[in-house]
Every structure is written in structure tokens, then in C-alpha cells.
Short mmCIF file of C-alpha atoms and ligand atoms in Angstrom, two decimals:
data_model
loop_
_atom_site.label_atom_id
_atom_site.label_comp_id
_atom_site.label_asym_id
_atom_site.label_seq_id
_atom_site.Cartn_x
_atom_site.Cartn_y
_atom_site.Cartn_z
CA MET A 24 -14.96 17.70 -1.58
CA ASP A 25 -11.36 18.62 -1.76
CA VAL A 26 -8.96 16.10 -2.31
CA LEU A 27 -5.86 15.95 -1.43
CA VAL A 28 -2.92 12.90 -2.81
CA PHE A 29 0.19 12.64 -1.86
CA GLY A 30 2.12 10.82 -3.36
CA ALA A 31 1.56 10.94 -7.66
CA GLY A 32 3.14 7.63 -8.64
CA SER A 33 1.30 4.25 -9.01
CA LEU A 34 -1.71 4.31 -6.89
CA GLY A 35 -1.69 7.41 -6.13
CA THR A 36 -1.84 9.09 -10.37
CA LEU A 37 -4.81 6.56 -10.59
CA VAL A 38 -7.03 7.43 -7.44
CA GLY A 39 -7.05 11.36 -7.74
CA ALA A 40 -7.24 10.80 -11.70
CA LEU A 41 -10.36 9.10 -10.92
CA LEU A 42 -11.71 10.80 -8.43
CA ALA A 43 -11.06 13.61 -10.46
CA ARG A 44 -14.16 12.91 -12.10
CA ALA A 45 -16.09 14.12 -9.57
CA HIS A 46 -14.42 15.95 -6.87
CA ASP A 47 -11.45 18.65 -6.62
CA VAL A 48 -8.34 17.05 -6.78
CA THR A 49 -4.36 17.77 -5.93
CA LEU A 50 -1.83 15.63 -6.19
CA VAL A 51 1.70 15.88 -4.61
CA GLY A 52 4.15 14.14 -6.63
CA ARG A 53 7.81 14.11 -8.65
CA ASP A 54 8.64 16.16 -12.20
CA PRO A 55 8.22 15.32 -14.94
CA HIS A 56 4.90 13.70 -13.81
CA VAL A 57 3.90 16.67 -12.18
CA ALA A 58 4.06 18.83 -14.99
CA ALA A 59 3.01 16.41 -17.54
CA VAL A 60 -0.07 16.39 -15.74
CA ARG A 61 -0.79 20.33 -15.23
CA GLU A 62 -0.25 20.69 -18.91
CA GLY A 63 -2.17 17.13 -19.73
CA GLY A 64 -4.25 15.96 -16.93
CA VAL A 65 -3.89 12.22 -16.82
CA ARG A 66 -4.96 10.28 -18.64
CA VAL A 67 -6.22 6.60 -17.15
CA SER A 68 -5.84 3.56 -19.19
CA GLY A 69 -6.41 -0.56 -18.71
CA ALA A 70 -9.00 -1.98 -17.23
CA VAL A 71 -11.04 1.62 -16.41
CA ASP A 72 -10.29 4.39 -19.45
CA ALA A 73 -10.50 8.19 -18.04
CA HIS A 74 -9.12 11.38 -19.09
CA THR A 75 -9.41 13.95 -15.79
CA ALA A 76 -7.26 16.93 -14.76
CA PRO A 77 -6.07 16.71 -11.17
CA ALA A 78 -4.39 19.72 -10.05
CA ALA A 79 -0.50 18.99 -9.59
CA THR A 80 2.60 20.15 -7.63
CA THR A 81 5.60 18.92 -6.11
CA GLU A 82 5.97 20.96 -3.15
CA TYR A 83 2.73 20.69 -0.88
CA ASP A 84 1.53 24.17 0.29
CA GLY A 85 -1.04 23.71 3.40
CA SER A 86 -3.37 24.19 1.83
CA PRO A 87 -6.53 22.59 3.76
CA ALA A 88 -8.77 19.96 1.81
CA ASP A 89 -11.44 18.14 3.12
CA VAL A 90 -9.66 14.67 2.86
CA ALA A 91 -5.77 13.55 2.54
CA VAL A 92 -5.33 10.35 0.57
CA VAL A 93 -1.77 8.98 1.58
CA THR A 94 0.05 7.19 -0.87
CA VAL A 95 3.63 7.39 -0.65
CA LYS A 96 5.31 3.55 -0.05
CA SER A 97 5.76 2.67 3.59
CA PHE A 98 9.57 3.62 4.48
CA ASP A 99 7.79 7.24 3.31
CA THR A 100 4.73 7.49 5.69
CA ALA A 101 6.34 10.60 8.63
CA ALA A 102 8.10 11.54 5.46
CA ALA A 103 4.83 12.77 3.96
CA ALA A 104 2.92 13.23 7.76
CA ASP A 105 5.81 15.58 8.10
CA ALA A 106 5.19 17.08 5.13
CA LEU A 107 1.49 17.60 5.71
CA ALA A 108 1.74 18.23 8.91
CA GLY A 109 0.99 21.58 8.44
CA GLY A 110 -2.01 20.94 6.52
CA SER A 111 -6.10 21.10 7.84
CA PHE A 112 -7.93 17.91 6.61
CA GLU A 113 -11.37 16.19 7.98
CA ALA A 114 -9.57 12.67 7.35
CA VAL A 115 -6.55 11.64 6.73
CA LEU A 116 -6.46 8.14 4.52
CA SER A 117 -4.00 5.86 3.49
CA LEU A 118 -4.47 3.34 0.84
CA GLN A 119 -0.53 1.70 1.94
CA ASN A 120 0.72 -1.70 1.86
CA GLY A 121 1.74 -2.14 5.50
CA PHE A 122 0.64 -0.83 9.64
CA VAL A 123 1.62 2.94 8.67
CA GLU A 124 -1.59 4.28 9.69
CA GLU A 125 -0.30 4.74 13.23
CA THR A 126 2.81 6.17 12.17
CA LEU A 127 0.69 8.99 10.22
CA ALA A 128 -1.35 9.30 13.31
CA ALA A 129 1.52 10.57 15.50
CA ARG A 130 1.96 12.80 13.33
CA LEU A 131 -1.24 13.90 12.15
CA ASP A 132 -3.50 16.02 14.15
CA ALA A 133 -6.90 15.14 11.75
CA PRO A 134 -8.34 11.58 12.65
CA VAL A 135 -7.05 8.52 10.61
CA LEU A 136 -8.59 6.21 8.55
CA ALA A 137 -7.10 2.28 7.60
CA GLY A 138 -7.27 1.83 4.29
CA THR A 139 -6.99 -1.79 1.57
CA ALA A 140 -6.60 -0.91 -1.30
CA THR A 141 -6.22 -4.54 -4.33
CA TYR A 142 -7.15 -2.29 -7.69
CA GLY A 143 -3.66 -2.69 -9.36
CA ALA A 144 -1.94 0.78 -11.01
CA ARG A 145 1.69 0.95 -13.02
CA LEU A 146 2.75 4.39 -13.86
CA LEU A 147 3.30 4.14 -17.61
CA ASP A 148 5.13 7.41 -18.09
CA PRO A 149 4.84 11.48 -17.37
CA GLY A 150 0.81 11.33 -17.47
CA ARG A 151 0.17 8.70 -17.88
CA VAL A 152 -1.82 5.62 -16.27
CA ALA A 153 -2.45 1.44 -16.24
CA CYS A 154 -5.26 0.12 -14.55
CA THR A 155 -3.73 -3.02 -14.00
CA GLY A 156 -6.95 -4.70 -12.33
CA VAL A 157 -10.14 -3.28 -10.55
CA GLY A 158 -10.21 -4.14 -7.11
CA ARG A 159 -12.03 -2.26 -4.49
CA VAL A 160 -11.45 0.61 -1.95
CA ALA A 161 -12.21 -0.97 2.04
CA LEU A 162 -11.65 2.34 4.52
CA GLY A 163 -12.34 2.18 8.10
CA ALA A 164 -11.77 3.32 11.67
CA ARG A 165 -8.00 2.12 12.09
CA ARG A 166 -9.14 0.15 15.94
CA GLY A 167 -13.05 -1.06 13.82
CA GLY A 168 -16.43 -0.01 14.63
CA ILE A 169 -18.50 2.78 12.67
CA ASP A 170 -16.53 5.70 11.89
CA PRO A 171 -18.57 9.82 10.28
CA HIS A 172 -15.44 10.02 8.66
CA ALA A 173 -15.19 6.83 6.83
CA GLU A 174 -18.36 6.77 5.68
CA ARG A 175 -18.19 10.50 4.45
CA VAL A 176 -14.99 9.59 2.47
CA GLY A 177 -16.71 6.24 1.79
CA LYS A 178 -19.28 8.22 -0.67
CA ALA A 179 -17.03 10.67 -1.34
CA PHE A 180 -15.03 7.84 -3.49
CA ARG A 181 -18.52 5.82 -4.49
CA ASP A 182 -19.72 9.23 -6.79
CA ALA A 183 -16.33 8.66 -7.84
CA GLY A 184 -16.52 5.52 -9.95
CA ILE A 185 -14.45 4.12 -7.87
CA GLU A 186 -15.60 0.13 -6.40
CA THR A 187 -15.19 1.13 -1.86
CA LEU A 188 -16.44 -0.85 1.31
CA VAL A 189 -16.58 1.06 4.84
CA ALA A 190 -15.45 -1.15 6.65
CA ALA A 191 -16.82 -1.66 10.94
CA ASP A 192 -13.53 -4.23 11.05
CA MET A 193 -10.22 -2.25 9.48
CA PRO A 194 -7.76 -4.03 11.37
CA ARG A 195 -9.23 -7.86 10.41
CA ARG A 196 -8.91 -6.59 7.16
CA ARG A 197 -5.58 -5.00 6.81
CA TRP A 198 -4.09 -8.13 8.87
CA GLU A 199 -5.81 -10.38 5.79
CA LYS A 200 -3.40 -8.01 3.67
CA LEU A 201 -0.66 -8.20 5.32
CA ALA A 202 -0.81 -12.11 4.96
CA VAL A 203 -1.93 -12.20 1.26
CA ASN A 204 0.56 -9.89 0.45
CA ALA A 205 3.47 -11.81 3.02
CA GLY A 206 2.76 -14.52 0.81
CA ILE A 207 2.90 -13.34 -2.70
CA ASN A 208 4.75 -10.23 -2.77
CA ALA A 209 8.58 -11.30 -1.95
CA ALA A 210 8.17 -15.47 -3.54
CA THR A 211 7.23 -13.72 -6.77
CA ALA A 212 9.73 -11.11 -6.36
CA LEU A 213 12.93 -13.47 -5.31
CA ALA A 214 11.70 -15.96 -7.59
CA ARG A 215 10.97 -13.35 -10.76
CA VAL A 216 7.80 -14.80 -11.22
CA GLU A 217 3.84 -12.97 -12.28
CA ASN A 218 1.06 -13.95 -9.36
CA GLY A 219 0.05 -16.68 -11.16
CA ALA A 220 2.79 -19.04 -10.66
CA LEU A 221 1.83 -19.83 -7.19
CA THR A 222 -1.35 -21.38 -7.96
CA ASP A 223 1.32 -24.43 -8.00
CA ASP A 224 3.81 -26.14 -5.99
CA PRO A 225 6.27 -25.28 -4.61
CA GLY A 226 4.99 -21.51 -4.86
CA ARG A 227 1.86 -21.90 -3.53
CA GLU A 228 3.01 -23.72 -0.19
CA LEU A 229 5.42 -21.22 0.06
CA ALA A 230 3.43 -18.48 0.03
CA ARG A 231 0.28 -20.72 2.30
CA ARG A 232 3.23 -20.91 4.78
CA ALA A 233 3.88 -17.42 4.91
CA ALA A 234 -0.21 -16.41 5.05
CA ARG A 235 -0.56 -19.15 8.07
CA GLU A 236 2.31 -17.64 9.73
CA THR A 237 0.76 -13.87 9.07
CA ALA A 238 -2.72 -15.12 10.41
CA ARG A 239 -1.21 -16.84 14.25
CA VAL A 240 0.56 -12.60 14.02
CA ALA A 241 -2.89 -11.57 14.11
CA ARG A 242 -4.13 -13.35 16.11
CA ALA A 243 -1.37 -13.55 19.42
CA GLU A 244 -1.73 -9.76 18.77
CA GLY A 245 -5.70 -9.97 19.76
CA VAL A 246 -7.29 -9.96 15.76
CA SER A 247 -9.41 -12.80 15.01
CA LEU A 248 -7.88 -13.80 11.67
CA PRO A 249 -8.38 -18.15 11.09
CA ASN A 250 -5.86 -19.37 8.48
CA ARG A 251 -8.72 -20.81 6.50
CA ARG A 252 -10.15 -17.45 6.74
CA ALA A 253 -6.00 -15.66 5.03
CA LEU A 254 -5.42 -18.63 3.10
CA SER A 255 -9.07 -18.02 0.86
CA ALA A 256 -7.69 -14.55 0.73
CA LEU A 257 -4.23 -15.75 -0.66
CA ASP A 258 -6.44 -18.37 -3.45
CA GLU A 259 -8.78 -15.79 -4.07
CA VAL A 260 -5.97 -12.56 -5.40
CA VAL A 261 -3.53 -15.53 -6.85
CA GLU A 262 -6.33 -15.91 -8.89
CA ALA A 263 -7.52 -12.74 -8.85
CA THR A 264 -4.10 -10.79 -10.00
CA SER A 265 -1.97 -13.81 -12.04
CA ASP A 266 -0.99 -11.86 -14.35
CA ASN A 267 0.10 -8.86 -12.08
CA ARG A 268 3.52 -8.68 -11.16
CA SER A 269 3.94 -7.66 -7.31
CA SER A 270 4.59 -4.83 -6.07
CA THR A 271 7.86 -6.05 -5.28
CA LEU A 272 8.82 -7.38 -8.12
CA GLN A 273 8.25 -4.60 -9.94
CA ASP A 274 10.99 -2.78 -7.27
CA VAL A 275 13.53 -4.92 -8.05
CA ASP A 276 12.89 -5.41 -11.98
CA ASP A 277 13.32 -1.41 -11.37
CA GLU A 278 16.18 -2.00 -9.75
CA LYS A 279 14.49 -0.02 -6.59
CA ARG A 280 14.32 -0.05 -2.53
CA THR A 281 11.07 -2.74 -1.42
CA GLU A 282 8.74 -2.96 1.17
CA VAL A 283 9.74 -5.62 2.55
CA ASP A 284 10.47 -3.72 6.03
CA ALA A 285 6.59 -2.89 6.13
CA ILE A 286 5.16 -6.59 4.66
CA ASN A 287 7.66 -9.49 5.46
CA GLY A 288 10.14 -8.03 8.20
CA ALA A 289 6.95 -6.65 10.20
CA VAL A 290 5.49 -9.80 10.94
CA VAL A 291 9.39 -11.05 11.95
CA GLU A 292 9.26 -7.90 14.30
CA ARG A 293 6.24 -8.23 15.28
CA GLY A 294 5.84 -11.97 15.62
CA GLU A 295 8.91 -11.26 18.39
CA ARG A 296 6.88 -9.26 19.98
CA HIS A 297 4.79 -12.27 20.80
CA ARG A 298 8.10 -15.44 21.13
CA LEU A 299 6.68 -16.57 17.78
CA ASP A 300 8.70 -18.43 15.74
CA VAL A 301 7.95 -17.34 12.22
CA PRO A 302 10.42 -18.87 9.77
CA THR A 303 8.98 -18.47 6.55
CA ASN A 304 8.83 -14.91 6.89
CA ARG A 305 12.02 -14.14 8.53
CA THR A 306 14.35 -16.23 5.70
CA LEU A 307 12.00 -13.93 3.11
CA ALA A 308 12.48 -10.58 4.83
CA ASP A 309 16.09 -12.01 4.87
CA LEU A 310 16.65 -12.49 1.01
CA LEU A 311 14.83 -9.80 0.47
CA ARG A 312 17.26 -6.99 2.31
CA THR A 313 19.76 -9.55 1.43
CA TRP A 314 18.93 -8.15 -2.68
CA GLU A 315 19.10 -4.74 -1.81
CA ALA A 316 22.26 -4.73 0.38
CA GLY A 317 23.43 -5.82 -3.07
CA ARG A 318 22.17 -3.84 -4.43
CA GLY A 319 22.50 -1.17 -2.13
CA VAL A 320 19.04 0.43 -3.05
CA ARG A 321 18.14 1.17 0.57
CA GLU A 322 20.94 3.71 0.70
CA ALA A 323 19.80 5.12 -2.46
CA VAL A 324 16.90 5.94 -0.68
CA GLU A 325 17.83 7.58 2.44
CA ALA A 326 20.51 8.98 0.60
CA SER A 327 18.20 10.60 -1.59
CA ALA A 328 15.59 11.82 1.15
CA PRO A 329 16.54 12.13 4.43
CA THR A 330 14.32 12.38 6.93
CA ARG A 331 13.19 9.48 4.93
CA GLN A 332 12.12 7.11 7.97
CA LYS A 333 13.90 4.85 9.58
CA GLU A 334 11.42 1.95 8.74
CA SER A 335 9.44 1.07 11.34
CA SER A 336 6.65 -1.19 11.47
CA GLN A 337 4.58 0.32 14.02
N1 NDP B 27 0.63 0.60 -7.59
C1 NDP B 27 0.04 -0.81 -6.68
O1 NDP B 27 -0.80 -1.29 -7.79
C2 NDP B 27 -0.41 -0.93 -5.52
C3 NDP B 27 0.26 -0.47 -4.65
N2 NDP B 27 -0.57 -0.52 -2.74
C4 NDP B 27 0.71 0.25 -2.36
O2 NDP B 27 0.33 1.28 -2.54
C5 NDP B 27 1.72 2.57 -2.02
C6 NDP B 27 2.73 3.68 -3.39
O3 NDP B 27 2.59 2.22 -3.57
P1 NDP B 27 2.96 3.00 -5.72
O4 NDP B 27 1.54 4.09 -6.32
O5 NDP B 27 3.58 1.76 -6.73
O6 NDP B 27 4.78 3.77 -5.58
P2 NDP B 27 4.63 4.54 -6.61
O7 NDP B 27 6.56 4.12 -5.72
O8 NDP B 27 4.42 4.03 -7.67
O9 NDP B 27 4.42 5.90 -5.70
C7 NDP B 27 4.68 6.68 -4.67
C8 NDP B 27 4.91 7.85 -5.68
O10 NDP B 27 4.40 9.26 -4.09
C9 NDP B 27 6.40 10.04 -4.62
N3 NDP B 27 6.76 10.56 -3.44
C10 NDP B 27 6.90 10.09 -2.68
N4 NDP B 27 7.16 10.65 -1.53
C11 NDP B 27 7.18 12.31 -2.09
C12 NDP B 27 7.06 13.37 -0.89
N5 NDP B 27 7.49 13.79 0.01
N6 NDP B 27 6.25 14.38 -2.16
C13 NDP B 27 5.80 14.10 -2.76
N7 NDP B 27 6.23 12.94 -4.39
C14 NDP B 27 6.48 11.60 -2.57
C15 NDP B 27 7.15 9.02 -4.28
O11 NDP B 27 8.14 9.64 -5.82
P3 NDP B 27 10.29 9.21 -5.50
O12 NDP B 27 9.72 7.36 -5.95
O13 NDP B 27 10.77 10.30 -6.51
O14 NDP B 27 10.34 9.23 -3.97
C16 NDP B 27 6.80 8.42 -5.70
O15 NDP B 27 6.54 8.74 -6.82
C17 NDP B 27 2.57 1.50 -1.43
O16 NDP B 27 2.33 1.33 0.10
C18 NDP B 27 1.97 -0.27 -2.32
O17 NDP B 27 1.94 -1.13 -1.72
C19 NDP B 27 -1.51 -1.00 -3.36
C20 NDP B 27 -2.33 -1.71 -3.58
C21 NDP B 27 -1.66 -1.26 -4.69
C1 KPL B 28 -2.21 -7.63 -3.93
C2 KPL B 28 -1.06 -7.86 -4.61
C3 KPL B 28 -0.07 -8.81 -4.17
C4 KPL B 28 -1.53 -7.96 -6.55
O1 KPL B 28 -0.01 -7.79 -6.77
C5 KPL B 28 -0.06 -6.37 -4.40
O2 KPL B 28 -1.06 -5.84 -3.35
C6 KPL B 28 1.33 -5.80 -4.21
O3 KPL B 28 1.70 -6.56 -5.76
O4 KPL B 28 1.79 -5.36 -3.94
#
């Protein structure tokens, strides 16, 4: 299978390198990482050990592929879709946080599959990525149901040794992942702690409040996500990733724009559509955005790529 991975940062490089064990893969990313991959391939370390040689480029040239896997940050989704619009794919799969599939579907002709990834990945140096935790990729039709494209992409992932579930209930899984991220990411970033700090109060109850609010908004959107399911998913991930620094904490560490708009901001925006008050998510979003404004990181991103999406949580 020919695979294009668009957004070869931490997660895209890990997934692309693993897929290259069984498929023809091309990474689209930035130099000097792309140059290093061209020179010596990708070395995967940590929970998975691999060394593969995907192709790599900084500019997608429109070449067709069986599947395009999108792994840019949520606020780069529209720009990524615009870059991919000239290509031809059997399917497009997003592994990003947030409800970005609609942004892709609005711009691309190919069927867009929803995906969640609980693998942990961290780009160490150009050409080197660490797998900080073996999780699972869940993928399927973004509106739910059985999808032949999902079956084919899921087989390709499994053939490459990636833990993969092809799911018919991606709407619930996307909201469940959002509840987990709403509970973990902002709290750990603002408190500057690893995920495991949310095992005990006050962090645990803070995270649970944010997750419960998210589940309530999910139900208002017509998605069956009971509080107990959202809370058990939160507990499972906090335990499984207790030593992790969440991606939002990593962004704060690196003084980079966060995905707050696609996480807590999305809960607030969707809640407002249903006149639901979500005070914990609102406060977490406001605090993170205050940090971003204080560091000027949002403007820096938009200045560097004007076509970058004005964040929306469509
Ligand atoms: N890392 C992880 O463990 C996990 C990440 N995720 C999700 O996956 C997504 C990606 O996360 P992550 O990999 O950590 O983020 P990264 O920032 O490490 O990776 C995204 C990469 O895409 C690049 N990029 C963006 N636009 C373009 C473009 N037009 N052309 C070429 N390269 C481009 C970025 O470069 P630049 O910064 O220079 O624009 C960056 O290198 C996020 O939504 C995240 O929430 C989900 C689960 C786990
Ligand atoms: C699941 C979790 C919270 C793991 O850290 C994650 O997805 C992230 O950090 O963005």
C-alpha cells in the first residue's frame, strides 16, 4: 500500500516509520528532519525499536497514494487539507486530537476516516523519534458504521505491527478521547505536572469535572457517552500514561501554541450551541489562552503561515 503521512512531527514520524515496515511510505514534514530521514531513515527508540527508510519531502507534490494520514496539529488542519487537495487518495485518515475531520472532509474529495491514537511519540532529533508508550489506533467512518476503506486501512496498519482497532462507533470514541484530553491536557500543562499527578485530588476531581462536562455536551450532540464511561476512560489513560508529559504540557515547555481550541475550547463552543454551561472547561481554556497571549505564541504561528487555519472546532 502507498501511504502518505502529512505532518511528520512526533506522531507522524512514529506512525510513518512503523508503516514503512510493510508499505511504501512518504513523510511530508520540515527540514532538517526531512533531510535527516532522506540521509539515514528514521530510528525509532523507546517502547518500540525500529529503523526504517520512508521517503521524505518538505512539499507534497500531488502524487497519488492509497491513503493519506494527517498528523499535523489541529490548528494546521485547513492548511494541510489545502496542500492535499491536489492529490488522489482512496481514503484520508486523521490521527489528530479534536474534531478536525469535518475540516478535511470540506476540502478533500476522498472519504475521511476518523482516528484516535493513544501511542505516545516524541521527536528527539532530526531522524529520531521515541515511542513513549505503546497504545492503540482506533479508526473508522467518522459518522460511525462499517466502512470498507476503514477495513483496508486498518489491515494495512495491523500488517505493519501497529495495534489497531477498526471501530463502527467512532463518534463516541472521538468524544471519549476529547473527554480524556479535556481532563488531562490543560490541567497538567497549567500545573506543570505529568499525567500521573491527576491520580489524586485536587487534580483528579478537576480532571473529572472537565470530563463530565465533555460527556454532557456529547450527549447534547446526540452521542451516547455516559459519565461513567468518560470517567473510566480518563482513569485508564491517567494510569497508562502516568509518566507522560501531555502534549499540551510539551507545547508549554517548548513555548509553542497549544491545541486548547480543539480540546477545552471545542467543549465550550459545542456546549454553547446547546446552552450548556461548562465552567471547568471554560476556565481551563481561558487560562491556557491567557498563557498563549502572554507568550505571543498564537500570533507567531499565524504569522509564519498565513494560510494556517483560524482555529475552529467544526
Ligand atoms: N505526539 C503524540 O504522542 C500524540 C499526538 N497526537 C495528536 O497528533 C497531532 C500531531 O501531534 P504531534 O505529532 O505531537 O505534533 P508535531 O508538532 O510534533 O507534528 C506536526 C508536524 O507537522 C508539521 N507540519 C505542519 N504543517 C505542515 C506542512 N504544511 N508541511 C509540512 N509539515 C507540516 C509541523 O511542522 P511545524 O511545527 O514547523 O509547522 C510538525 O513538525 C496532534 O493533533 C496531537 O494532538 C495524538 C496522540 C499522541
Ligand atoms: C492521551 C494523552 C493525554 C496522553 O498524554 C494525549 O493524547 C496527549 O498528551 O495529547
